[in-house]
Coordinates of C-alpha atoms and ligand atoms in Angstrom, one line a residue:
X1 CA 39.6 23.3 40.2
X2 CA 40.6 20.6 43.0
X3 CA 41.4 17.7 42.0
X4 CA 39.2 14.8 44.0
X5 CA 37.3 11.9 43.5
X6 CA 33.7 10.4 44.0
X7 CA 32.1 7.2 45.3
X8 CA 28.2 7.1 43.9
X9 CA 26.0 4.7 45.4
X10 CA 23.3 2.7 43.1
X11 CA 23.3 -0.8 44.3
X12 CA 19.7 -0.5 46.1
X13 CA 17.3 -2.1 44.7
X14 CA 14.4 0.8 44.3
X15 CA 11.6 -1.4 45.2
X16 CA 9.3 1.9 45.3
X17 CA 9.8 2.7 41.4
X18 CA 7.7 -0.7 40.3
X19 CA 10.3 -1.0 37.9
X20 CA 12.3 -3.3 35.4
X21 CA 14.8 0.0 35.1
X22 CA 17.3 0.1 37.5
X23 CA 16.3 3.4 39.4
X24 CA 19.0 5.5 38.7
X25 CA 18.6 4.5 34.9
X26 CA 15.2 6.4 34.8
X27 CA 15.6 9.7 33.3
X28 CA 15.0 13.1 33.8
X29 CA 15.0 16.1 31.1
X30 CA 16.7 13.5 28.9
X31 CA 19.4 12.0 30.8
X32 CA 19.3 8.9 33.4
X33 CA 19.4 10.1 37.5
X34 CA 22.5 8.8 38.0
X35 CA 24.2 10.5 34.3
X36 CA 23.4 14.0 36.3
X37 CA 25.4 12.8 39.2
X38 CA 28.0 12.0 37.2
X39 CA 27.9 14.7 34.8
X40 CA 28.0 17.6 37.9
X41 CA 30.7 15.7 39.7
X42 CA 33.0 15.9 36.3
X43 CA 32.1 20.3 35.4
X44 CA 33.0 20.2 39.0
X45 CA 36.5 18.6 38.7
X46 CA 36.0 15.1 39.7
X47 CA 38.8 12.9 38.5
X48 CA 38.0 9.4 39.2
X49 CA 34.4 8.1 39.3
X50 CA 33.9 5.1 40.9
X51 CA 30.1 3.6 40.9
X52 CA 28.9 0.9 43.3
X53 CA 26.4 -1.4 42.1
X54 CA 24.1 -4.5 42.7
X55 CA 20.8 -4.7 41.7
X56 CA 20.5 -4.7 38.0
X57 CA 23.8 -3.9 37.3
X58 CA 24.0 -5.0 33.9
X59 CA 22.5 -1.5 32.8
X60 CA 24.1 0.9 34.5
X61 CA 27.5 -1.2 32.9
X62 CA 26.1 -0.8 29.7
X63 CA 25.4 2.7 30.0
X64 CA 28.8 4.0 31.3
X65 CA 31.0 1.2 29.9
X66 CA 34.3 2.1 30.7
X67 CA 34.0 5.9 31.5
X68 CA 33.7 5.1 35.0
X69 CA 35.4 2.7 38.0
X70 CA 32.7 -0.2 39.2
X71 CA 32.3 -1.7 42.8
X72 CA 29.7 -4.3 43.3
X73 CA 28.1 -4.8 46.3
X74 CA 26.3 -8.2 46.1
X75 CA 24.6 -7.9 49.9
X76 CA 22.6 -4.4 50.4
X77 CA 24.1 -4.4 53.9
X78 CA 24.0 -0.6 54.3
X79 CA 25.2 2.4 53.2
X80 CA 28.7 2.2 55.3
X81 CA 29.7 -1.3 53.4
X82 CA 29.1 -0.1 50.1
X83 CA 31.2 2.2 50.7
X84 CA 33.4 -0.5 51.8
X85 CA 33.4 -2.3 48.3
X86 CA 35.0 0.4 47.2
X87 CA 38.1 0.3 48.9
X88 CA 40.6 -1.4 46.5
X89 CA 40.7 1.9 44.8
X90 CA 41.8 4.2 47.5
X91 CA 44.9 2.0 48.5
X92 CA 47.3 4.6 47.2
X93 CA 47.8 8.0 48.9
X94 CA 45.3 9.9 50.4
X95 CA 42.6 11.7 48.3
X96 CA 39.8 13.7 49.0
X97 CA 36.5 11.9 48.2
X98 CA 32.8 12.5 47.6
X99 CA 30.5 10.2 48.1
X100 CA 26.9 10.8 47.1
X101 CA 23.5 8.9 45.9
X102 CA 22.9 8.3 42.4
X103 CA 19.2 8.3 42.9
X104 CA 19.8 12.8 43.9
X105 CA 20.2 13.9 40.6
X106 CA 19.5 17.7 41.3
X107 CA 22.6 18.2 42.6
X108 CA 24.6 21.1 41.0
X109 CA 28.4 21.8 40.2
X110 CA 27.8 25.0 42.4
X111 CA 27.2 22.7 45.4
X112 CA 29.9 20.1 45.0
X113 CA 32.1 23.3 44.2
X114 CA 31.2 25.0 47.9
X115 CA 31.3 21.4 49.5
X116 CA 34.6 20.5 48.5
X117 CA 35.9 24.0 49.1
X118 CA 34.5 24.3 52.7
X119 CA 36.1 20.9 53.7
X120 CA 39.6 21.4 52.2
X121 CA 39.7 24.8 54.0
X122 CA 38.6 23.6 57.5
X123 CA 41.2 20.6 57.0
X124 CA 38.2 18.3 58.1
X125 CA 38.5 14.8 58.1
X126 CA 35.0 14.7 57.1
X127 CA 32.1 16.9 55.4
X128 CA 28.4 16.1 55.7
X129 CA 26.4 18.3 53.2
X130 CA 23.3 19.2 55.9
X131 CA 19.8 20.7 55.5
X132 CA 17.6 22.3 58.0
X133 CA 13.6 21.5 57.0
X134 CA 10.4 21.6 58.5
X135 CA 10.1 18.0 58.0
X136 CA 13.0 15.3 59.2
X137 CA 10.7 12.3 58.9
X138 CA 13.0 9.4 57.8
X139 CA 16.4 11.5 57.6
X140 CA 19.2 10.6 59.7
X141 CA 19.8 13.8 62.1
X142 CA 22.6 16.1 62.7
X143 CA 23.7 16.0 66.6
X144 CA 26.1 18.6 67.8
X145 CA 27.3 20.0 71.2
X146 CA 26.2 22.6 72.6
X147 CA 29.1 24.4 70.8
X148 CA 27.6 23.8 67.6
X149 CA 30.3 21.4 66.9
X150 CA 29.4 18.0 65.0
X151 CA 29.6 14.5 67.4
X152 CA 27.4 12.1 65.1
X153 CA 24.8 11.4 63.0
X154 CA 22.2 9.4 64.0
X155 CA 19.1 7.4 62.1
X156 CA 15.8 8.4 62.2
X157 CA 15.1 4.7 63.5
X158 CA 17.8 4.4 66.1
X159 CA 17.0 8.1 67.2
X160 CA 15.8 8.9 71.0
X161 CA 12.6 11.1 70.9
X162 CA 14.5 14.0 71.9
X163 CA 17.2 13.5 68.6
X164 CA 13.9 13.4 67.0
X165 CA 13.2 16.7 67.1
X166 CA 16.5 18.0 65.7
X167 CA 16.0 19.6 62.1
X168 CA 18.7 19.3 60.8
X169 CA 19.0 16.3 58.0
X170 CA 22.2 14.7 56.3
X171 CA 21.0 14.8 52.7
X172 CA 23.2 11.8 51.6
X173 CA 26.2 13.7 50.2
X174 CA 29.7 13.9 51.5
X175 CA 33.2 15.0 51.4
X176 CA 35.4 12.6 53.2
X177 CA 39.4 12.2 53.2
X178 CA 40.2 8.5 52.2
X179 CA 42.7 7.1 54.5
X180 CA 39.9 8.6 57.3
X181 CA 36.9 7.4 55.5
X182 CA 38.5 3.3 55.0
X183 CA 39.8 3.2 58.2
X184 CA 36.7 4.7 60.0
X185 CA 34.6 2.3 58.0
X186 CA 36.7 -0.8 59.1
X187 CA 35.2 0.2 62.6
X188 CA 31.4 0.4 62.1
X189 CA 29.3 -2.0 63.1
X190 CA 25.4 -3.2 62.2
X191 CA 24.4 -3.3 66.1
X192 CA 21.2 -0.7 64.8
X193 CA 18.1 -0.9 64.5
X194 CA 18.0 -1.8 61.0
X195 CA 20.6 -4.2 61.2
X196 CA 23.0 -2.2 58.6
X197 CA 26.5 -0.9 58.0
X198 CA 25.6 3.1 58.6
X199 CA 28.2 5.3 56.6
X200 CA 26.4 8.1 59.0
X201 CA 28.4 5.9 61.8
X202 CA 32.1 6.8 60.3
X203 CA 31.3 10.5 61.8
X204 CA 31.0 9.9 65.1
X205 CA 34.0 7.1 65.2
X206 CA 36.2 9.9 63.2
X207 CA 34.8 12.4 65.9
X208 CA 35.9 10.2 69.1
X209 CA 39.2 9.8 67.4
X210 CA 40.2 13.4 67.7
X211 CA 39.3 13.7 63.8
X212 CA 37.5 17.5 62.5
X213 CA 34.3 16.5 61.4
X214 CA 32.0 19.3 59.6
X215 CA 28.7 19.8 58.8
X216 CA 28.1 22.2 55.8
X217 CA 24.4 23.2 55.8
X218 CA 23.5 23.6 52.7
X219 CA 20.8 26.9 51.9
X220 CA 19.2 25.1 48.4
X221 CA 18.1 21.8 50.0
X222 CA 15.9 20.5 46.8
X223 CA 19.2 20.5 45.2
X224 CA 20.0 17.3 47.6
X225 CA 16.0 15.7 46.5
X226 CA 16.5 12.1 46.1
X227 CA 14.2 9.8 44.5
X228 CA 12.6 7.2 45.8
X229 CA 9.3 6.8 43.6
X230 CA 7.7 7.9 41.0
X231 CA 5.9 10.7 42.9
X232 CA 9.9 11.9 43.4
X233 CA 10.5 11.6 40.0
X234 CA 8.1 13.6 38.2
X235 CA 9.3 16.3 41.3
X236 CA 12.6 15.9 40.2
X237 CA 11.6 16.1 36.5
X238 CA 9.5 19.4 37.2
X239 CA 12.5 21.2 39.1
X240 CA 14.7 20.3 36.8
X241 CA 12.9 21.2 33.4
X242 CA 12.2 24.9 35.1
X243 CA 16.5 25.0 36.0
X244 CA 16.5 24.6 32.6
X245 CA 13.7 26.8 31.0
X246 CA 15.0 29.4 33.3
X247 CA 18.6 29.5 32.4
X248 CA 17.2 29.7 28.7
X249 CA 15.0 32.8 29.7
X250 CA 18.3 34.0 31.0
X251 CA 20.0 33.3 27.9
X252 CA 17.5 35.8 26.3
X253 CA 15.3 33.3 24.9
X254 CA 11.1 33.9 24.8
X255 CA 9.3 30.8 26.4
X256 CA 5.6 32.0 26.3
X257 CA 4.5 29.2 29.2
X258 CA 7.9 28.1 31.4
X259 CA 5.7 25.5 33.1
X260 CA 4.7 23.6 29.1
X261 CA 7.7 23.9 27.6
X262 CA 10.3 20.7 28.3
X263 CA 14.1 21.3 27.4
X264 CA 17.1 19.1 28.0
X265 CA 20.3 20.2 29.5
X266 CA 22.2 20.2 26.0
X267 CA 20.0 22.1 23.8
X268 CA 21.2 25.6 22.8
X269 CA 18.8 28.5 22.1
X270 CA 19.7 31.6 20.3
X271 CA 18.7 35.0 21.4
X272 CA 15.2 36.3 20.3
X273 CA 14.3 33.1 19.7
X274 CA 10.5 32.7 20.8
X275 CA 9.3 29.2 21.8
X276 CA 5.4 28.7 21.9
X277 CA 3.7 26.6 24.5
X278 CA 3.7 22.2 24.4
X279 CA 7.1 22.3 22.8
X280 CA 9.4 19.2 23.5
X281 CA 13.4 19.9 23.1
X282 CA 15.8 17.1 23.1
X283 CA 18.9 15.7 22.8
X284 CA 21.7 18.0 20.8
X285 CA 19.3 20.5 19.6
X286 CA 20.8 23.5 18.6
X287 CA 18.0 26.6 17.4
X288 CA 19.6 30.1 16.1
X289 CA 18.4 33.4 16.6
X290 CA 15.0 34.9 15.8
X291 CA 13.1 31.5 15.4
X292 CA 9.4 30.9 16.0
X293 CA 9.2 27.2 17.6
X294 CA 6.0 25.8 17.9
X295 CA 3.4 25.7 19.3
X296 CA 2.9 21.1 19.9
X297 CA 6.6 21.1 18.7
X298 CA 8.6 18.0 19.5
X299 CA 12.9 18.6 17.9
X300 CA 15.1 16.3 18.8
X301 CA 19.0 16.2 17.9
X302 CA 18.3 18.5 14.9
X303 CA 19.9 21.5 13.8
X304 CA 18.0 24.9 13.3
X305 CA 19.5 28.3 11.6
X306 CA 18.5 31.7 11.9
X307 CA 15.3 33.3 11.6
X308 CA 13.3 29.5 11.0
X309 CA 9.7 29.0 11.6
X310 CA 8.4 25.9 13.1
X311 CA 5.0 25.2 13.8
X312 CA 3.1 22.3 15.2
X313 CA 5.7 19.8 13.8
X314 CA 8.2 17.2 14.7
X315 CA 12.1 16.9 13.7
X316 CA 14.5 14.3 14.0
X317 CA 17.8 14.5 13.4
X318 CA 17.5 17.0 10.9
X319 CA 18.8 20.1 9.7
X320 CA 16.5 23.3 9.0
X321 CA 18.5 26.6 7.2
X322 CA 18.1 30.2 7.8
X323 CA 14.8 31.5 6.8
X324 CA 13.0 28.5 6.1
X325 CA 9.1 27.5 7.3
X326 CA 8.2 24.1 8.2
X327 CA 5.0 23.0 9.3
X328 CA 1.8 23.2 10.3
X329 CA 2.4 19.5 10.6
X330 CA 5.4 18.4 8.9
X331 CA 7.4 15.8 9.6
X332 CA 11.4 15.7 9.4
X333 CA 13.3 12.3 9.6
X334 CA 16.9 11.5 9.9
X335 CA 19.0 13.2 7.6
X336 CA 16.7 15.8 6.1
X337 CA 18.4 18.5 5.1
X338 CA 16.5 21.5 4.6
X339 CA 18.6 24.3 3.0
X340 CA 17.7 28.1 3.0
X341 CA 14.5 30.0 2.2
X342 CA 12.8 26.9 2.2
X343 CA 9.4 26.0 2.4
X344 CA 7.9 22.6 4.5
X345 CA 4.4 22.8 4.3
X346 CA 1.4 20.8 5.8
X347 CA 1.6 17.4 5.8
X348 CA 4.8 17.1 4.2
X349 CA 7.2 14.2 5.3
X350 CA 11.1 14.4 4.5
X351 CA 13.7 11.5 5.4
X352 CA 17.0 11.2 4.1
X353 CA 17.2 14.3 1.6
X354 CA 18.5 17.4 0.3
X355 CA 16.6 20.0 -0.2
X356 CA 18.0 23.2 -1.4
X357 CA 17.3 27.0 -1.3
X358 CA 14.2 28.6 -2.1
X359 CA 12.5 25.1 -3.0
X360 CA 8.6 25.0 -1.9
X361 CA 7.1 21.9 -0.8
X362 CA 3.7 23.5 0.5
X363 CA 1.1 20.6 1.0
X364 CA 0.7 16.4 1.2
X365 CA 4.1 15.2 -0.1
X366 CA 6.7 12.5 0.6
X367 CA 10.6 13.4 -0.2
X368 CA 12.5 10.4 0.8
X369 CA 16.1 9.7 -0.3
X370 CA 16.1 12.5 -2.8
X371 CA 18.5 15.3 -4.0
X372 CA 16.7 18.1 -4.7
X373 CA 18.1 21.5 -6.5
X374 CA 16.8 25.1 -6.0
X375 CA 14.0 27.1 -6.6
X376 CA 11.8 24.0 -7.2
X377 CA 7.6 24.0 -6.8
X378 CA 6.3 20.8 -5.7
X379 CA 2.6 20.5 -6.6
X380 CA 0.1 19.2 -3.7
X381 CA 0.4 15.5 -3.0
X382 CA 3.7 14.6 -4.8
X383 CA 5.2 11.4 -3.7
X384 CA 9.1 10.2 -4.2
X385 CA 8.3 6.3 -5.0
X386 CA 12.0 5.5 -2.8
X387 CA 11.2 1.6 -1.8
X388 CA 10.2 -1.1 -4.2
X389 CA 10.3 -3.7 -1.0
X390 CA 13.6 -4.3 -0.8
X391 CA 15.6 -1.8 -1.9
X392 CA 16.0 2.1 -1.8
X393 CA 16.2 4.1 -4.9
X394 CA 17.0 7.8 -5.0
X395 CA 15.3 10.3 -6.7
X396 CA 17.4 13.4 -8.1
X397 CA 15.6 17.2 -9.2
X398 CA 17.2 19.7 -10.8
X399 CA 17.0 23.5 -10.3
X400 CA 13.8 25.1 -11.5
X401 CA 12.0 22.3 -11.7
X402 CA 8.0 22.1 -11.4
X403 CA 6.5 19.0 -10.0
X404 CA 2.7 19.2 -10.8
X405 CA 0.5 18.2 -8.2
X406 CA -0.2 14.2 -7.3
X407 CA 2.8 13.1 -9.4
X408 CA 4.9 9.9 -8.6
X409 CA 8.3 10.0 -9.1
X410 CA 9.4 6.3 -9.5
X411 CA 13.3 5.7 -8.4
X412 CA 16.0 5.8 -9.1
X413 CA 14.8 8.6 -11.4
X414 CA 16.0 11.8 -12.3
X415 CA 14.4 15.2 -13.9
X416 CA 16.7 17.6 -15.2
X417 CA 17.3 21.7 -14.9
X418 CA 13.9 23.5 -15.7
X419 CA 11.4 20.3 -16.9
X420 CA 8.1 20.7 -15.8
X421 CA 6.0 17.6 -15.0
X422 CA 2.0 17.8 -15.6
X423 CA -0.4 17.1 -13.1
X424 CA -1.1 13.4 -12.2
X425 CA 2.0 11.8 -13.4
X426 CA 3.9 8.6 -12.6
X427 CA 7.3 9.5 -13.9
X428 CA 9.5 5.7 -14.4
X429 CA 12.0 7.6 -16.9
X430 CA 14.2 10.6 -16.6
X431 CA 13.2 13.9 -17.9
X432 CA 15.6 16.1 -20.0
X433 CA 16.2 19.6 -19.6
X434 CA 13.3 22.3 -20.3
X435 CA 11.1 19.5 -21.2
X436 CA 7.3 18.9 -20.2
X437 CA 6.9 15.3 -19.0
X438 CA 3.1 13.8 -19.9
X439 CA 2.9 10.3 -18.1
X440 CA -1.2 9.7 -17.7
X441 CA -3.9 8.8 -19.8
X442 CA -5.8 11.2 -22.1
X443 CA -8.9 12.3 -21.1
X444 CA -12.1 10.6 -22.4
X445 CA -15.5 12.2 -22.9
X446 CA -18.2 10.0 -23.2
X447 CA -21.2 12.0 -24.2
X448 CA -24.7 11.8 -22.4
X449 CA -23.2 8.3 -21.0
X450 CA -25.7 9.0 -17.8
X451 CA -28.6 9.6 -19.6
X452 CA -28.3 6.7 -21.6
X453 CA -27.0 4.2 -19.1
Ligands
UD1_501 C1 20.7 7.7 54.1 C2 21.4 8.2 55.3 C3 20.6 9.2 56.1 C4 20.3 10.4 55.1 C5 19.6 9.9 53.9 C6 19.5 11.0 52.9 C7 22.7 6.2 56.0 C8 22.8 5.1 57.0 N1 21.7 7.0 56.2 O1 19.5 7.1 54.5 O2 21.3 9.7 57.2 O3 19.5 11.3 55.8 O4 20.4 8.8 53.2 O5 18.7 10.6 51.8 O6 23.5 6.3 55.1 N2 22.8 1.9 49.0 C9 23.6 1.0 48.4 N3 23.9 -0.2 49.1 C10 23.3 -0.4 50.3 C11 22.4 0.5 50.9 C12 22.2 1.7 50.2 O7 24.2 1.1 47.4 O8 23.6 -1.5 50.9 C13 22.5 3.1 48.2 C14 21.1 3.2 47.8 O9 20.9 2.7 46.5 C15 20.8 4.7 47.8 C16 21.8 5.2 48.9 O10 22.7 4.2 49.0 O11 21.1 5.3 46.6 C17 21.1 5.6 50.1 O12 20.6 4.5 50.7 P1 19.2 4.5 51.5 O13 18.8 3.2 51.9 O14 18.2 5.2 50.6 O15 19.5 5.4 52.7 P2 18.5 6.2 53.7 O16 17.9 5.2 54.6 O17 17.7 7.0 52.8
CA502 CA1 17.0 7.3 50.6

């Protein structure tokens, strides 16, 4: 792929989002506006990201920290001198350079691919990325000659009624060459009726010079959507989510309601999978083959095997092996690791454990910082006693052990191969091998105590 770079504007200030996030910081389908941006422009070949910004800086900085090139434009004083900050990094040799919003995160690698493609072919000096719509309210517009060739873009403010009815829009994104673009923008001035620096103005100065100038109409215009609000947003999120669901459909994945189900970009789904309705996938999820997920299922950077059942529950970075069942209404925390053949039943929370193959926990029970073997039962309402206040303790079970319902297992703590703990007891000591642990009070009958009370 071509080798070029990319100028991404997010210095405005985003007034309309209402807002302590910088607007290209809010997210969509798990990743920040401006991330997308970025993260099309690199699958698409982009070398050298350089990101201009001024209002709330600080957390697009944080979020990038070195990955990218900064410019910071301290006066919003249009789109042209942002551009403008910019320029210490193009001193070198010419290179061929995008410049796009960071607040259009729908853009796709397809997109950047054809733009880039169509303006290193024509030899332009300049490519704007163009729309026709219905609607051109607030866009600049496209004017050509009656050739069809490009003279200028103008504003939708500065535009005579009769530019006004051209519909054809300059979505925001670009392909410029960089000696053309600096010098072109060293000639712009803010004589408008907005008082700004247009970047649209390089066109028609490059234009009057003798330069090519293109316009590339693009056929997918919601792929140029840029957000302004929060009304955008959720647009954006919607359009999106369904790019996604859809290319998991594709995949050969079952998604029983497209429109209810939420998946990020980086989750991977394995064939025959079959995800029920209200499901929320995030992060680094990766699910294999033949699952049942959900339905009211939120995973999130956990690992799933083959042939797993997961049902009204809620995962975080955890693990799940082939075969296993969890929920209805299980919990897994960080660094549960559920091996194979297991069971998770109802009401069952697990956080920082191993639990290995064929071991049931089927109803009201706490596993936290534990090792636990193979083929173990765990009786209803068993609790791992893991924190004395201070400190964590880990609790270790052998293979074949049974765990008799409501027992506490005080750590650190340990019951060996095959022991089998009765019903109701608070374990503080280990238990050996094929032993039967008592640790509760012996029954007392008091006879006719009611009667004679
Ligand atoms: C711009 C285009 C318009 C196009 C539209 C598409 C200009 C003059 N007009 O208009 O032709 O149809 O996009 O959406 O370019 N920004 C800065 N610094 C500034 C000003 C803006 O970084 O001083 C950033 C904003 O954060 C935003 C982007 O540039 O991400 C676009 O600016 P905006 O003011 O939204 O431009 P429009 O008026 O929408
Ligand atoms: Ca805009």
């Amino acid at each position: 792929m071509s080798n070029f770079s990319a100028i991404i504007l997010a210095a405005g200030q985003g007034k309309r989002m209402n807002s302590d996030i910088s607007k290209v910081m809010h997210k969509i389908s798990g990743k920040p506006l401006i991330d997308w941006v970025y993260t099309k422009l690199k699958e698409a070949g982009c070398k050298n990201h350089v990101i201009v910004i001024g209002h709330k800086k600080e957390q697009i900085e944080e979020y990038f920290k070195d990955s990218v090139n900064y410019a910071i434009q301290n006066e919003m004083l249009g789109t042209g001198h942002a551009v403008m900050m910019c320029k210490d990094y193009f001193k070198g040799e010419n290179t061929t350079v995008m410049v796009l919003c960071g607040d259009a995160p729908l853009i796709s690698k397809e997109l950047i691919e054809k733009t880039i493609k169509s303006h290193k072919e024509s030899n332009a000096s300049a490519t704007v990325v163009s729309a026709i719509v219905n609607d051109a309210t607030g866009y600049g517009r496209i004017i050509k000659d009656e050739n069809e060739n490009l003279l200028k873009i103008v504003e939708h403010k500065d535009a005579t009624d009769e530019e006004k009815k051209v519909n054809e829009i300059n979505s925001g994104m670009y392909c410029f060459e960089s000696k053309d673009l600096f010098d072109a923008l060293s000639k712009i001035k803010n004589d408008n009726a907005q008082g700004e620096y247009y970047l649209t103005d390089t066109i028609g100065i490059l234009k009057s010079e003798g330069k090519k100038v293109k316009a590339f109409v693009c056929d997918d215009f919601e792929k140029t959507l840029g957000v302004n609000d929060r009304i955008d947003l959720a647009k954006a999120q919607k359009i999106k989510n369904k790019e996604i669901v859809t290319k998991n459909l594709i995949n050969g994945v079952t998604i029983i309601d497209p429109d209810n189900t939420y998946i990020d970009e980086d989750v991977v789904i394995g064939k025959d999978t079959i995800i029920y309705p209200n499901c929320v996938l995030r992060g680094n999820t990766i699910i294999g083959e033949r699952c049942e997920v959900g339905p009211n299922s939120t995973i999130e950077n956990t690992t799933i095997g083959n042939d797993v059942k997961i049902i009204n529950s809620v995962a975080n970075e955890a693990f799940v092996g082939d075969n296993s069942t969890v929920g209805p209404f299980a919990y897994l925390r960080p660094k549960a690791n559920i091996g194979k053949k297991v069971k998770i039943g109802d009401f069952v929370e697990i956080k920082n454990s191993n639990i290995d193959e064929g071991t049931k926990v089927s109803h009201l029970t706490y596993i936290g910082d534990s090792d636990v073997g193979k083929n173990i039962n765990f009786g209803c309402g068993t609790i791992t006693v893991n924190y004395d206040g201070k400190n964590k303790f880990r609790t270790t079970i052998e293979d074949n052990a049974f765990i008799g319902c409501n027992t506490n297992l005080v750590a650190p703590v340990t019951v060996k191969k095959n022991a089998f703990i009765a019903a109701g007891s608070t374990i503080t000591d280990d238990v050996d091998e094929d032993s039967l642990a008592i640790a509760r009070c012996r029954q007392t009958i008091k006879k006719d105590w009611r009667k004679n009370k």
